[in-house]
Structures are given as structure tokens and as C-alpha cells.
XYZ file of C-alpha atoms in Angstrom:
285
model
C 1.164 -28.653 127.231
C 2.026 -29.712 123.574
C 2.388 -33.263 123.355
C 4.239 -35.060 119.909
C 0.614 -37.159 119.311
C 2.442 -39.648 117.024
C 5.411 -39.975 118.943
C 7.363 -42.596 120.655
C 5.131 -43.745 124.184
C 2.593 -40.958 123.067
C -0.074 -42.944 125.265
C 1.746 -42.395 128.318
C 2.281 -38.621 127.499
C -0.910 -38.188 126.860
C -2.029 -40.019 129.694
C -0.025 -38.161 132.133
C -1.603 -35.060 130.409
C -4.910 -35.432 131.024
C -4.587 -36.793 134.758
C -7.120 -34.755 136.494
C -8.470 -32.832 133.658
C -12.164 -32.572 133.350
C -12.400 -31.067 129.788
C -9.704 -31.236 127.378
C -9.665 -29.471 124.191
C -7.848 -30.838 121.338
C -7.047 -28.491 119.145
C -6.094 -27.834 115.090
C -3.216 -28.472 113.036
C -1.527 -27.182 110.287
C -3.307 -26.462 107.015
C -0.082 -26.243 104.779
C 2.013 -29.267 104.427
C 5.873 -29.200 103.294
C 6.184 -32.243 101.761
C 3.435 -35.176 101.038
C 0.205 -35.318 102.218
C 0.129 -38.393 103.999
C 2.156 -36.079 106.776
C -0.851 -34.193 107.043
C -3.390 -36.786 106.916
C -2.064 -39.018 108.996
C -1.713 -36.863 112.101
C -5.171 -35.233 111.783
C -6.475 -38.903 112.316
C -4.400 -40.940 114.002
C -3.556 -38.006 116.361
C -7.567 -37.525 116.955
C -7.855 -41.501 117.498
C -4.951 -41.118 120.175
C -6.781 -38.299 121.819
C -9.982 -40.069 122.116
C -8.819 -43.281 122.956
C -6.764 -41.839 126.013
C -10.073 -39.856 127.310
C -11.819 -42.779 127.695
C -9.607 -44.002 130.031
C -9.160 -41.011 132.158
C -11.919 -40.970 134.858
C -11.827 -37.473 135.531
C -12.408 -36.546 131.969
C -15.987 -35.127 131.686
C -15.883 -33.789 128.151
C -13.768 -33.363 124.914
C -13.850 -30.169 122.962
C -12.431 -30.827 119.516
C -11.151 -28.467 117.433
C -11.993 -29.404 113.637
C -13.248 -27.342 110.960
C -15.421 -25.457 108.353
C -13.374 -27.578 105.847
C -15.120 -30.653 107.077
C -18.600 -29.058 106.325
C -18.265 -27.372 102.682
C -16.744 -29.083 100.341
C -19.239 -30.468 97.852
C -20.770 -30.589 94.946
C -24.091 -29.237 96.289
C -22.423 -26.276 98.339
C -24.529 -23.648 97.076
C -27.741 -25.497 96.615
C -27.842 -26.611 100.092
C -26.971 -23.399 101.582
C -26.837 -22.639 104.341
C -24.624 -25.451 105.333
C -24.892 -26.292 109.341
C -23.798 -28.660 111.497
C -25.549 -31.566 109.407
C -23.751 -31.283 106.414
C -20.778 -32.656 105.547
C -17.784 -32.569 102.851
C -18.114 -34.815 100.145
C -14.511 -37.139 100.779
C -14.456 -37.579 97.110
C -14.860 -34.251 96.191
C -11.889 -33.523 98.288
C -9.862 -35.884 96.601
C -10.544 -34.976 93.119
C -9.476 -31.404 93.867
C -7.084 -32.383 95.909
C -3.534 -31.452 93.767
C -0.481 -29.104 94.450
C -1.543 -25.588 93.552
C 1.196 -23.719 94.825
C 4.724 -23.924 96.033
C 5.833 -20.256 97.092
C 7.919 -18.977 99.860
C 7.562 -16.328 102.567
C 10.209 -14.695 104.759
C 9.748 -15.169 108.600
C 12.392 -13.706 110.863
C 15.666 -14.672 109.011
C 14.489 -17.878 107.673
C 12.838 -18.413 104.372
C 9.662 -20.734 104.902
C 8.745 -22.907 101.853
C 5.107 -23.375 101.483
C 2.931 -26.380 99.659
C -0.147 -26.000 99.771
C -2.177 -29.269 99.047
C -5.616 -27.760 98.450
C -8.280 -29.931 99.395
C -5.787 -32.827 101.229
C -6.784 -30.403 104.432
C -10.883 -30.869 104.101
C -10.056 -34.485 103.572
C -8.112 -35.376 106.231
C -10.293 -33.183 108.730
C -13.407 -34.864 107.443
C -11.778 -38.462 108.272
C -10.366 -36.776 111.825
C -13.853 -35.476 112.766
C -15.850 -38.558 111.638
C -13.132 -41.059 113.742
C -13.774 -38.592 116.364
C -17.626 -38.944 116.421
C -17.100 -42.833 116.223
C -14.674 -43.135 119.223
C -16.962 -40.838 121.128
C -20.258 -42.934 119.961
C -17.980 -46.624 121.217
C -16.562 -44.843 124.032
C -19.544 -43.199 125.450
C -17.869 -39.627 125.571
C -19.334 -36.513 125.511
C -17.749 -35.161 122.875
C -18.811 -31.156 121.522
C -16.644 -30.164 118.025
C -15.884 -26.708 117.120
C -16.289 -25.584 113.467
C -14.215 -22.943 112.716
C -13.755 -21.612 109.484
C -10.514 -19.173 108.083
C -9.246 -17.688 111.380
C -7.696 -14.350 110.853
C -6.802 -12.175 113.675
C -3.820 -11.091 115.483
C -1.043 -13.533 116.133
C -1.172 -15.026 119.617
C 2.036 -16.913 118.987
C 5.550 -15.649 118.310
C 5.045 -16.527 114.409
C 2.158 -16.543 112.551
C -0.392 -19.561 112.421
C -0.231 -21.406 108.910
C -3.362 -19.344 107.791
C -1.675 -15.867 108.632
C 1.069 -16.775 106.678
C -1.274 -16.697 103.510
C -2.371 -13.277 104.247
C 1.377 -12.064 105.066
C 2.752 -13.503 101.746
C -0.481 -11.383 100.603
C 0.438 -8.302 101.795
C 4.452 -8.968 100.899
C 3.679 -9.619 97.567
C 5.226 -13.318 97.894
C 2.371 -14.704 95.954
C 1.852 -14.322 92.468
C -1.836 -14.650 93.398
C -4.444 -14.520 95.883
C -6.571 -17.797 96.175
C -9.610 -18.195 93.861
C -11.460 -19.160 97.186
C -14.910 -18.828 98.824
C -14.655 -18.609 102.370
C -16.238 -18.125 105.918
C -13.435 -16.100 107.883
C -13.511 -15.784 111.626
C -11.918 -13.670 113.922
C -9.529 -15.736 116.639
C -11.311 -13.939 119.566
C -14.488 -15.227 118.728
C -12.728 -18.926 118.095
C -11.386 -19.068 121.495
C -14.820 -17.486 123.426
C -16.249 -20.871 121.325
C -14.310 -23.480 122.407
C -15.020 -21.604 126.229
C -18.483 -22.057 125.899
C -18.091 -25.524 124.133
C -16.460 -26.557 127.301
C -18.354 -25.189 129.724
C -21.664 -24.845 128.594
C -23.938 -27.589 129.215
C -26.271 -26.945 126.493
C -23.415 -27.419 124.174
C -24.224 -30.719 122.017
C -22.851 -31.692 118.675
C -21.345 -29.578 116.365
C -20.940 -25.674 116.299
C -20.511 -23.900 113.052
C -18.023 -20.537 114.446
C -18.480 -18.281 111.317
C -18.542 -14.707 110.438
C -18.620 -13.395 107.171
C -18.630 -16.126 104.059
C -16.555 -13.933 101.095
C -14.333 -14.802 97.757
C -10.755 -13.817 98.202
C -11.553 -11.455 95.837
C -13.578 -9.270 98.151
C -10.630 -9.610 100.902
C -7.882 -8.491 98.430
C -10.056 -5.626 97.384
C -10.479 -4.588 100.954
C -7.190 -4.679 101.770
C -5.600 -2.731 98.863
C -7.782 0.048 99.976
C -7.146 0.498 103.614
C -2.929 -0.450 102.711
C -2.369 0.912 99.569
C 1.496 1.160 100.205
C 1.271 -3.108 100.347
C 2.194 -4.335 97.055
C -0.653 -7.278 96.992
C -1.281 -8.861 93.892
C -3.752 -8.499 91.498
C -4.243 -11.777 89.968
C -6.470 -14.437 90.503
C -5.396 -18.103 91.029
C -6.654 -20.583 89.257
C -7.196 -23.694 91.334
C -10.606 -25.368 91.020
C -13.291 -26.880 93.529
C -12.813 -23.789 96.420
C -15.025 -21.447 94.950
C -18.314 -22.693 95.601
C -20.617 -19.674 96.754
C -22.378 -20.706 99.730
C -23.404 -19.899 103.542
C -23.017 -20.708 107.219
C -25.534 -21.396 109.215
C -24.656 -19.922 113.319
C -28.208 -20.749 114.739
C -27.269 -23.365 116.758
C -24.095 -21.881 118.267
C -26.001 -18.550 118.802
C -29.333 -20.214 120.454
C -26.523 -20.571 123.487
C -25.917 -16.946 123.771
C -22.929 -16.003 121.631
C -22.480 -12.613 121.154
C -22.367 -11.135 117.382
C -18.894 -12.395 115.251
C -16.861 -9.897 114.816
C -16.535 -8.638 111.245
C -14.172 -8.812 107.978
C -12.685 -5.531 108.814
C -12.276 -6.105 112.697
C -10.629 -9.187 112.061
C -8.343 -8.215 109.080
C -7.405 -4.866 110.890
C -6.174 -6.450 114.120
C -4.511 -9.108 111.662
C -2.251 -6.078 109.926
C -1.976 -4.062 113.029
C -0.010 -7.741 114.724
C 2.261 -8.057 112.002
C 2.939 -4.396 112.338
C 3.805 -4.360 115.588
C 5.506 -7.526 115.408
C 7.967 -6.208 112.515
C 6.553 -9.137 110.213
C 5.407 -6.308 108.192
């Protein structure tokens, strides 16, 4: 059930929700805001907060898988030097905010509609650092057993009707909406292997803490290059953006998350084939 988590009487929804549930998993937002960022911050904690609080008063609720992010791990100053990051480290909040600026503004055609795009560049680590950290403190006050999922970039094909916020970058990619691709260093993920995590998160009872879910850690770069050669006939662009503070070479560490049995992530080209292949048979593409 989706549930408006800032809403009018969003207790009560929530409440009614999670009668008789024994692990709920809250899961991700948007990455891409439209207009300022306190619509994205906002929701990422208060929404979280909302979440947690309602848990705690639901006595059939026997653990909380959250959904938070990669995002909330590597941005800092020290990214490569403490490579590779696990579930110990954590972004540097004012690192976030001293990238965090507009970088781009660029629209991408879904369906019939033209979708406008902001994308507030480091506004998204900040506010899923604050999210994850409330999180940990409600669970910590509340006694909950609380497990968070780590994903980094999902890619993959779409299980919605329109594509996730992050599939819309590589779409405007491949349509040659942008006049760049990001100058970013990334873990990317495949969605399959997001969704077996947040399985074994909840049912699992070795599953403590964090778990990093990453694959491959790449520059955009190495993505675009990959893609231009498998679907040459896609006019993506050449150029290189130049937004500051996502770059930082580093690497995931997957011990802990693979100490519990998870099978081998699925790599760059799995993930960014089934990706294409969905918007082809979609007719995004």
C-alpha cells in the first residue's frame, strides 16, 4: 500500500497499515526534486520519523527493513583514502552541503508529457544521511530491530509503468536529452539483486545493521563508453559534466552482506542490458 507519509492523519494511515504486519519495509524516494530541496529533505526525514514512530506502537511488528542508501555512506572528503567504505562509514553532512547546488535543469519525454528535471546534487546524500541517522536513533529509543539496506545506483528493468527517477537519467542518456553525462563515481546495482536484499534483510535472522548492496563501483565515463558500443544507433552524448564533489574514486565493501549467503551481484552489463531491453519493449525507447 502507498501511504502520503506527510499527509493529513498520516498516523492513522499508517497505523492501519501496519496492523498485523511483522516486518515492514520502508522503502526509497525520489532522488530528483522539481522544485526546492526542502521538498526532498523534508520527506526523507520526517517521513522515516513517522515510520518509526508508528512501529513502535504496533505489537505485531517484529522488524523494520529500511530502505536508505549508498549516498549516505560516500560522500566525503576521505572517500578514496578510506576505501573500501562499509557499513561504518558515513557521508560527511557538510560535504554534502557544500556540493550541494543545482547542476542541471533538463527535460525528458515520458509518454506524452514532458518531465522537467532538477537535479540538486548532493541535497539527496544529505537528506538520506539525516533519514538514516533519525532512523538508527528512533530504533536505539524505541528498542526496534531495525536492519537498513544500502543500495547504491539501481539500474535494471522498470518494474513500474514509468521509469524510477534513476532510469530516467539513463533514458535522457540514451535520447540524447542531456547535454552531458554526469561527471560521477558510482556503485551501480542491478534491481534484482536490491529486492533479493531487502528479502533476506527481512527474513534473515543474522541480518544486523547495515548492508552495503553493491556491484560494480565505475565513473559515468566507463557506463557511457559501454553503452555507445553495444547501441551505437543511440545518439548519447559525448561530453562530460562538470559538477564537483561526485567523483571521488573509491570502493564498496559487500563482506558483511555476503557472510549471509548472497549470491554474486549481477554485473554492469547484465544490469544495463535488461535496463535498454525494458525501455525497448516498453516503447520508452
Amino acid at each position: 500500500m502507498v501511504v502520503p507519509l506527510l499527509g493529513h492523519q498520516v498516523a492513522l494511515v499508517i497505523n492501519d497499515c501496519l496492523s498485523g504486519c511483522q516486518r515492514p519495509i520502508y522503502v526509497d524516494f525520489s532522488n530528483y526534486c522539481r522544485s526546492k530541496m526542502e521538498k526532498l529533505i523534508n520527506p526523507a526525514i520526517k517521513g522515516t520519523a513517522n515510520v518509526l514512530k508508528s512501529c513502535s506502537k504496533a505489537s505485531s511488528v517484529r522488524r523494520v527493513v529500511l530502505t536508505s542508501s549508498c549516498s549516505s555512506i560516500r560522500y566525503r572528503d576521505d572517500a578514496t583514502q578510506a576505501s573500501p567504505l562499509n557499513e561504518s562509514s558515513w557521508s560527511d553532512i557538510d560535504y554534502c552541503k557544500r556540493y550541494s547546488i543545482k547542476q542541471h535543469h533538463f527535460i525528458t519525454r515520458i509518454g506524452l508529457l514532458d518531465t522537467y528535471i532538477f537535479e540538486w546534487q548532493l541535497w539527496y546524500a544529505y537528506a538520506k544521511t539525516l533519514a538514516e541517522k533519525e532512523a538508527w536513533r528512533l530504533s536505539k529509543d524505541f528498542r526496534i530491530d531495525l536492519v537498513v539496506v544500502n543500495p547504491s545506483f539501481v539500474v535494471g528493468p522498470l518494474l513500474a509503468p514509468q521509469p524510477t527517477s534513476t532510469l530516467h537519467m539513463i533514458l535522457s542518456l540514451l535520447k540524447g536529452e542531456r547535454p552531458d553525462y554526469p561527471n560521477t563515481t558510482v556503485g551501480f546495482v542491478h534491481i534484482d539483486d536490491v529486492v533479493l536484499s531487502h528479502i533476506l534483510a527481512m527474513e534473515d535472522s543474522r541480518a544486523s545493521g547495515r548492508l552495503v548492496c553493491s556491484s560494480s563501483v565505475a565513473h559515468w565515463s566507463e557506463i557511457v563508453e559501454m553503452l555507445r558500443a553495444k547501441y551505437p544507433y543511440y545518439p548519447i552524448p559525448n561530453k562530460c559534466g562538470d559538477q564537483k564533489g561526485d567523483s571521488n574514486p573509491h570502493s564498496m565493501d559487500t563482506t558483511k552482506i555476503r557472510e549471509l549467503g548472497f549470491p554474486p551481484f549481477k554485473t554492469l552489463p547484465q544490469m544495463f542490458d535488461d535496463c535498454v531491453k525494458s525501455f525497448q519493449e516498453k516503447k520508452f525507447l
